[in-house]
Amino acid sequence: MDQRISLVTLAVDDLDAVRRFFEDGLGWIASRQSQDGVVFFQTGGSVLALYPRRSLETDIGRAIPSGPGGAVSLAWNGRSEAEVDAAYAQALAAGAEPVTAPEKVFWGGYCAYVAIPGGHLLEISFNPFWPLGADGALTLPD
Amino acid sequence: MDQRISLVTLAVDDLDAVRRFFEDGLGWIASRQSQDGVVFFQTGGSVLALYPRRSLETDIGRAIPSGPGGAVSLAWNGRSEAEVDAAYAQALAAGAEPVTAPEKVFWGGYCAYVAIPGGHLLEISFNPFWPLGADGALTLPD
C-alpha cells in the first residue's frame, strides 16, 4: 500500500454553501469532474472532495454523527506570516468562523484556525522550517 | 489563497497505535521531522499528520468530541481492482476494521471502506476513469 493519500473527502450538510466558500470565497476552481452531489478540487497531486453527509452514510452503510467532529484538521500553508494574515482575512470574509487568530506558536510557526461553513477545521499556517516548493508542494526536509 | 492542502491532520487518542498501523501495518515510513507527540508521513506533495486529540484541543482552545466523527474520509486509490483487494487485506491484517468489503459501486469504481485504529475512515478505491500518475499523483481529467 504505497504511501499516498489520493482524496480527502469532507462530509457536508450543505454542499452548496461549502462549495461557494471555496469557489466564491477563496477563488478555487472546481474540477469539471464535479457532478450533482459531489464537488472535486484538484489540490496538487491529490483531490479535495465535498460530499453530502447522507451520501457518505449510504456508501458506508452506517450513520455519521452530525457536526464536523473536529477530529480532522486540514491545513493550508502559506509562504510568509503576511500570507497567513491575508488568507485568514479572506477566509473570514468568505464566511469562515474564527477559532484562533494568527499568532506565533511555540514551535516557531505562525498559525490560525478557522471553521469553514459547516464547521470543518482549517488551519492557516506559515512554517519557516518547511518551505513550499514553487508548485506549492510541501516536501518535508530530511 | 492558492488551491492546495498542505497537511491533513488526524486527531487521535492513541498516537502509538495509529503510528504502528501505518508503519508496521502498511509499511509507510514516518518522516524524521516526526517528534514526540506528532508523527508526519510524506504523501506526495502534502503531509499526513497524526496528532493527539488533546494537543489539537489545546491548539484550538476548544474541546473535540471523542470518536472519529466520520465526517472526513481519506481515500487511498490503487491502480486496479486487485490492488484494492490486496490493500484491503493488508489494512485488515494491520488492525483496521472492515466497514464495506471491496465491491463494484454504482459509478463504475471498485471500493472498500475500513476504519483504522481509533476509527478514522479510510476508503480503498480503484477508479478506472482517474488513472494515477507514475508517481502516484491523482490528477483529475479535464
Coordinates of C-alpha atoms in Angstrom, one line a residue:
Chain A
M1 CA 0.0 0.0 0.0
D2 CA 2.2 2.8 -1.3
Q3 CA 2.5 5.9 0.8
R4 CA -0.1 8.3 -0.5
I5 CA -3.5 9.9 0.1
S6 CA -5.5 10.3 -3.1
L7 CA -8.5 12.1 -1.8
V8 CA -9.7 13.9 1.3
T9 CA -13.5 13.9 1.4
L10 CA -15.4 16.3 3.6
A11 CA -18.9 15.1 4.5
V12 CA -21.0 18.2 4.5
D13 CA -24.6 19.0 5.3
D14 CA -24.9 21.9 2.9
L15 CA -22.9 21.1 -0.2
D16 CA -23.8 24.4 -2.0
A17 CA -22.7 26.5 0.9
V18 CA -19.3 24.8 1.3
R19 CA -18.8 24.9 -2.5
R20 CA -19.5 28.6 -2.5
F21 CA -17.0 29.1 0.3
F22 CA -14.2 27.5 -1.8
E23 CA -15.2 28.9 -5.2
D24 CA -16.6 32.4 -4.5
G25 CA -14.8 33.0 -1.2
L26 CA -11.3 31.5 -1.8
G27 CA -11.3 31.6 -5.6
W28 CA -10.7 27.9 -6.0
I29 CA -11.8 26.3 -9.3
A30 CA -13.9 23.2 -9.1
S31 CA -12.9 20.4 -11.5
R32 CA -15.2 19.6 -14.4
Q33 CA -15.3 16.1 -12.9
S34 CA -17.7 17.6 -10.3
Q35 CA -21.3 16.4 -10.7
D36 CA -24.6 17.0 -9.0
G37 CA -24.0 15.9 -5.5
V38 CA -20.2 15.9 -5.4
V39 CA -17.6 18.6 -5.9
F40 CA -13.9 18.0 -6.6
F41 CA -11.0 20.4 -6.3
Q42 CA -7.5 19.5 -7.6
T43 CA -5.0 20.1 -4.8
G44 CA -1.6 19.3 -6.0
G45 CA -1.3 15.5 -6.6
S46 CA -4.4 14.8 -4.6
V47 CA -8.1 15.9 -4.6
L48 CA -10.3 17.6 -2.1
A49 CA -13.9 16.3 -2.4
L50 CA -17.1 17.8 -0.9
Y51 CA -19.8 15.2 -0.5
P52 CA -23.2 15.2 1.3
R53 CA -23.1 13.5 4.6
R54 CA -26.1 11.4 3.7
S55 CA -24.4 10.2 0.5
L56 CA -21.4 9.1 2.5
E57 CA -23.7 7.4 5.1
T58 CA -25.3 5.5 2.2
D59 CA -21.9 4.5 0.9
I60 CA -20.6 3.2 4.2
G61 CA -23.8 1.8 5.5
R62 CA -23.7 3.5 8.8
A63 CA -24.7 6.8 10.3
I64 CA -22.3 9.6 10.8
P65 CA -22.9 11.9 13.8
S66 CA -23.9 15.3 12.8
G67 CA -21.4 18.1 13.1
P68 CA -17.9 18.2 11.8
G69 CA -16.5 16.2 14.7
G70 CA -13.3 18.1 14.6
A71 CA -11.1 15.1 14.7
V72 CA -9.5 16.0 11.4
S73 CA -8.0 19.3 10.5
L74 CA -6.9 20.4 7.1
A75 CA -4.0 22.9 6.8
W76 CA -3.3 25.4 4.1
N77 CA 0.3 26.6 4.4
G78 CA 1.4 30.0 3.2
R79 CA 4.9 31.3 2.4
S80 CA 5.0 34.0 5.0
E81 CA 3.3 35.5 8.0
A82 CA 1.8 38.1 5.7
E83 CA 0.3 35.4 3.5
V84 CA -1.3 33.8 6.6
D85 CA -2.8 37.1 7.7
A86 CA -4.2 37.7 4.2
A87 CA -5.5 34.1 3.9
Y88 CA -7.1 34.4 7.3
A89 CA -8.9 37.6 6.4
Q90 CA -10.0 36.1 3.1
A91 CA -11.4 33.0 4.9
L92 CA -13.3 35.1 7.3
A93 CA -14.7 37.3 4.6
A94 CA -15.7 34.2 2.8
G95 CA -17.8 33.1 5.8
A96 CA -15.5 31.0 7.9
E97 CA -15.7 31.5 11.7
P98 CA -12.6 32.4 13.6
V99 CA -11.2 29.8 16.0
T100 CA -7.8 31.2 16.8
A101 CA -6.4 34.4 15.2
P102 CA -3.0 34.3 13.6
E103 CA -0.3 34.1 16.2
K104 CA 3.2 32.9 16.8
V105 CA 3.1 29.4 18.2
F106 CA 5.5 27.6 20.4
W107 CA 7.3 25.6 17.7
G108 CA 8.2 28.7 15.8
G109 CA 5.4 28.9 13.3
Y110 CA 2.6 31.4 12.7
C111 CA -0.8 29.9 12.7
A112 CA -4.5 30.5 12.8
Y113 CA -7.5 28.2 12.8
V114 CA -10.9 28.8 11.3
A115 CA -14.0 26.7 10.9
I116 CA -15.3 26.7 7.4
P117 CA -19.1 26.8 6.7
G118 CA -20.4 23.6 8.3
G119 CA -17.7 23.5 10.9
H120 CA -14.7 21.6 9.4
L121 CA -11.4 22.9 10.8
L122 CA -8.9 24.7 8.5
E123 CA -5.5 25.7 9.8
I124 CA -3.8 28.5 8.1
S125 CA -0.1 28.3 8.8
F126 CA 3.4 29.5 8.0
N127 CA 6.1 27.1 8.9
P128 CA 9.5 28.8 8.4
F129 CA 11.2 25.3 8.7
W130 CA 9.2 23.8 5.9
P131 CA 9.4 26.0 2.8
L132 CA 6.9 25.2 0.0
G133 CA 8.1 24.3 -3.5
A134 CA 7.4 26.5 -6.5
D135 CA 4.4 24.5 -7.2
G136 CA 3.1 24.8 -3.7
A137 CA 4.1 21.3 -2.7
L138 CA 5.1 20.6 0.9
T139 CA 8.1 18.3 0.9
L140 CA 9.4 17.6 4.4
P141 CA 13.1 18.2 5.0
D142 CA 15.3 15.1 5.6
Chain B
M1 CA -5.3 31.6 -1.1
D2 CA -3.8 29.3 -3.7
Q3 CA -5.6 26.0 -4.3
R4 CA -3.8 23.5 -2.1
I5 CA -4.0 21.4 1.0
S6 CA -0.6 21.2 2.8
L7 CA -1.4 18.8 5.6
V8 CA -4.2 16.5 6.7
T9 CA -4.1 16.1 10.5
L10 CA -5.9 13.2 12.2
A11 CA -6.6 13.8 15.8
V12 CA -6.1 10.5 17.6
D13 CA -6.5 9.2 21.1
D14 CA -3.7 6.6 20.9
L15 CA -0.9 8.0 18.8
D16 CA 1.3 5.0 19.1
A17 CA -1.4 2.6 17.9
V18 CA -2.2 4.7 14.9
R19 CA 1.5 5.2 14.1
R20 CA 2.0 1.4 14.3
F21 CA -0.9 0.9 11.9
F22 CA 0.8 3.0 9.2
E23 CA 4.4 2.0 9.9
D24 CA 4.2 -1.7 10.8
G25 CA 0.9 -2.5 9.2
L26 CA 1.1 -0.6 5.9
G27 CA 4.9 -0.2 5.7
W28 CA 4.8 3.6 5.5
I29 CA 7.9 5.5 6.6
A30 CA 7.5 8.3 9.1
S31 CA 9.4 11.5 8.4
R32 CA 12.4 12.3 10.5
Q33 CA 10.5 15.5 11.2
S34 CA 8.3 13.5 13.5
Q35 CA 8.8 14.2 17.2
D36 CA 7.4 13.1 20.5
G37 CA 3.7 13.8 20.2
V38 CA 3.4 14.2 16.5
V39 CA 4.1 11.9 13.5
F40 CA 4.4 13.1 9.9
F41 CA 4.1 11.0 6.7
Q42 CA 5.1 12.5 3.4
T43 CA 2.2 11.8 1.0
G44 CA 3.1 13.2 -2.4
G45 CA 3.2 17.0 -2.2
S46 CA 1.4 17.1 1.1
V47 CA 1.7 15.5 4.5
L48 CA -0.4 13.3 6.7
A49 CA 0.0 14.2 10.4
L50 CA -1.0 12.1 13.4
Y51 CA -1.6 14.3 16.5
P52 CA -3.1 13.6 19.9
R53 CA -6.6 14.9 20.3
R54 CA -5.7 16.7 23.5
S55 CA -2.9 18.5 21.7
L56 CA -5.2 19.7 19.0
E57 CA -7.7 20.8 21.6
T58 CA -5.0 22.9 23.3
D59 CA -4.1 24.4 20.0
I60 CA -7.6 25.4 19.0
G61 CA -8.8 26.2 22.5
R62 CA -11.9 24.1 22.3
A63 CA -13.0 20.6 23.0
I64 CA -13.2 18.0 20.3
P65 CA -15.9 15.3 20.7
S66 CA -14.4 11.9 21.3
G67 CA -14.6 9.4 18.5
P68 CA -13.5 10.0 14.9
G69 CA -16.7 11.7 13.9
G70 CA -16.6 10.2 10.5
A71 CA -17.3 13.5 8.7
V72 CA -14.0 13.2 6.9
S73 CA -12.9 10.2 4.9
L74 CA -9.4 9.8 3.4
A75 CA -9.0 7.7 0.3
W76 CA -6.1 5.6 -0.9
N77 CA -6.5 4.9 -4.6
G78 CA -5.0 1.8 -6.2
R79 CA -4.3 1.0 -9.9
S80 CA -6.5 -2.0 -10.3
E81 CA -9.2 -4.0 -8.5
A82 CA -6.5 -6.4 -7.5
E83 CA -4.6 -3.7 -5.8
V84 CA -7.7 -2.7 -3.9
D85 CA -8.2 -6.3 -2.8
A86 CA -4.6 -6.6 -1.6
A87 CA -4.7 -3.2 0.2
Y88 CA -7.9 -4.1 1.9
A89 CA -6.5 -7.3 3.1
Q90 CA -3.3 -5.6 4.3
A91 CA -5.3 -2.9 6.1
L92 CA -7.4 -5.5 7.9
A93 CA -4.3 -7.5 8.8
A94 CA -2.8 -4.3 10.2
G95 CA -5.8 -3.9 12.6
A96 CA -8.3 -1.8 10.6
E97 CA -11.9 -2.8 11.0
P98 CA -14.0 -3.6 7.9
V99 CA -16.8 -1.2 7.0
T100 CA -17.6 -2.3 3.5
A101 CA -15.8 -5.0 1.6
P102 CA -14.4 -4.3 -1.8
E103 CA -17.3 -4.1 -4.3
K104 CA -18.2 -2.6 -7.6
V105 CA -20.0 0.6 -7.0
F106 CA -22.6 2.5 -9.0
W107 CA -20.3 5.0 -10.6
G108 CA -18.1 2.3 -12.0
G109 CA -15.4 2.1 -9.4
Y110 CA -14.3 -0.7 -7.0
C111 CA -14.2 0.4 -3.4
A112 CA -14.0 -0.6 0.2
Y113 CA -14.1 1.3 3.4
V114 CA -12.2 0.5 6.6
A115 CA -11.9 2.2 9.9
I116 CA -8.3 2.5 11.0
P117 CA -7.4 2.1 14.7
G118 CA -9.2 4.8 16.5
G119 CA -12.0 4.9 13.9
H120 CA -11.0 7.3 11.2
L121 CA -12.5 6.3 7.8
L122 CA -10.2 5.1 5.0
E123 CA -11.6 4.4 1.6
I124 CA -9.6 2.0 -0.6
S125 CA -10.6 2.5 -4.2
F126 CA -9.9 1.9 -7.8
N127 CA -11.3 4.5 -10.2
P128 CA -10.9 3.3 -13.8
F129 CA -11.7 6.9 -15.0
W130 CA -8.9 8.5 -13.0
P131 CA -5.6 6.8 -13.6
L132 CA -2.8 7.6 -11.3
G133 CA 0.5 9.1 -12.5
A134 CA 3.7 7.2 -12.3
D135 CA 4.4 9.0 -9.0
G136 CA 1.1 8.0 -7.6
A137 CA -0.4 11.5 -8.1
L138 CA -4.1 11.8 -8.8
T139 CA -4.7 14.4 -11.5
L140 CA -8.3 14.9 -12.5
P141 CA -9.0 14.6 -16.2
D142 CA -10.2 17.8 -17.9

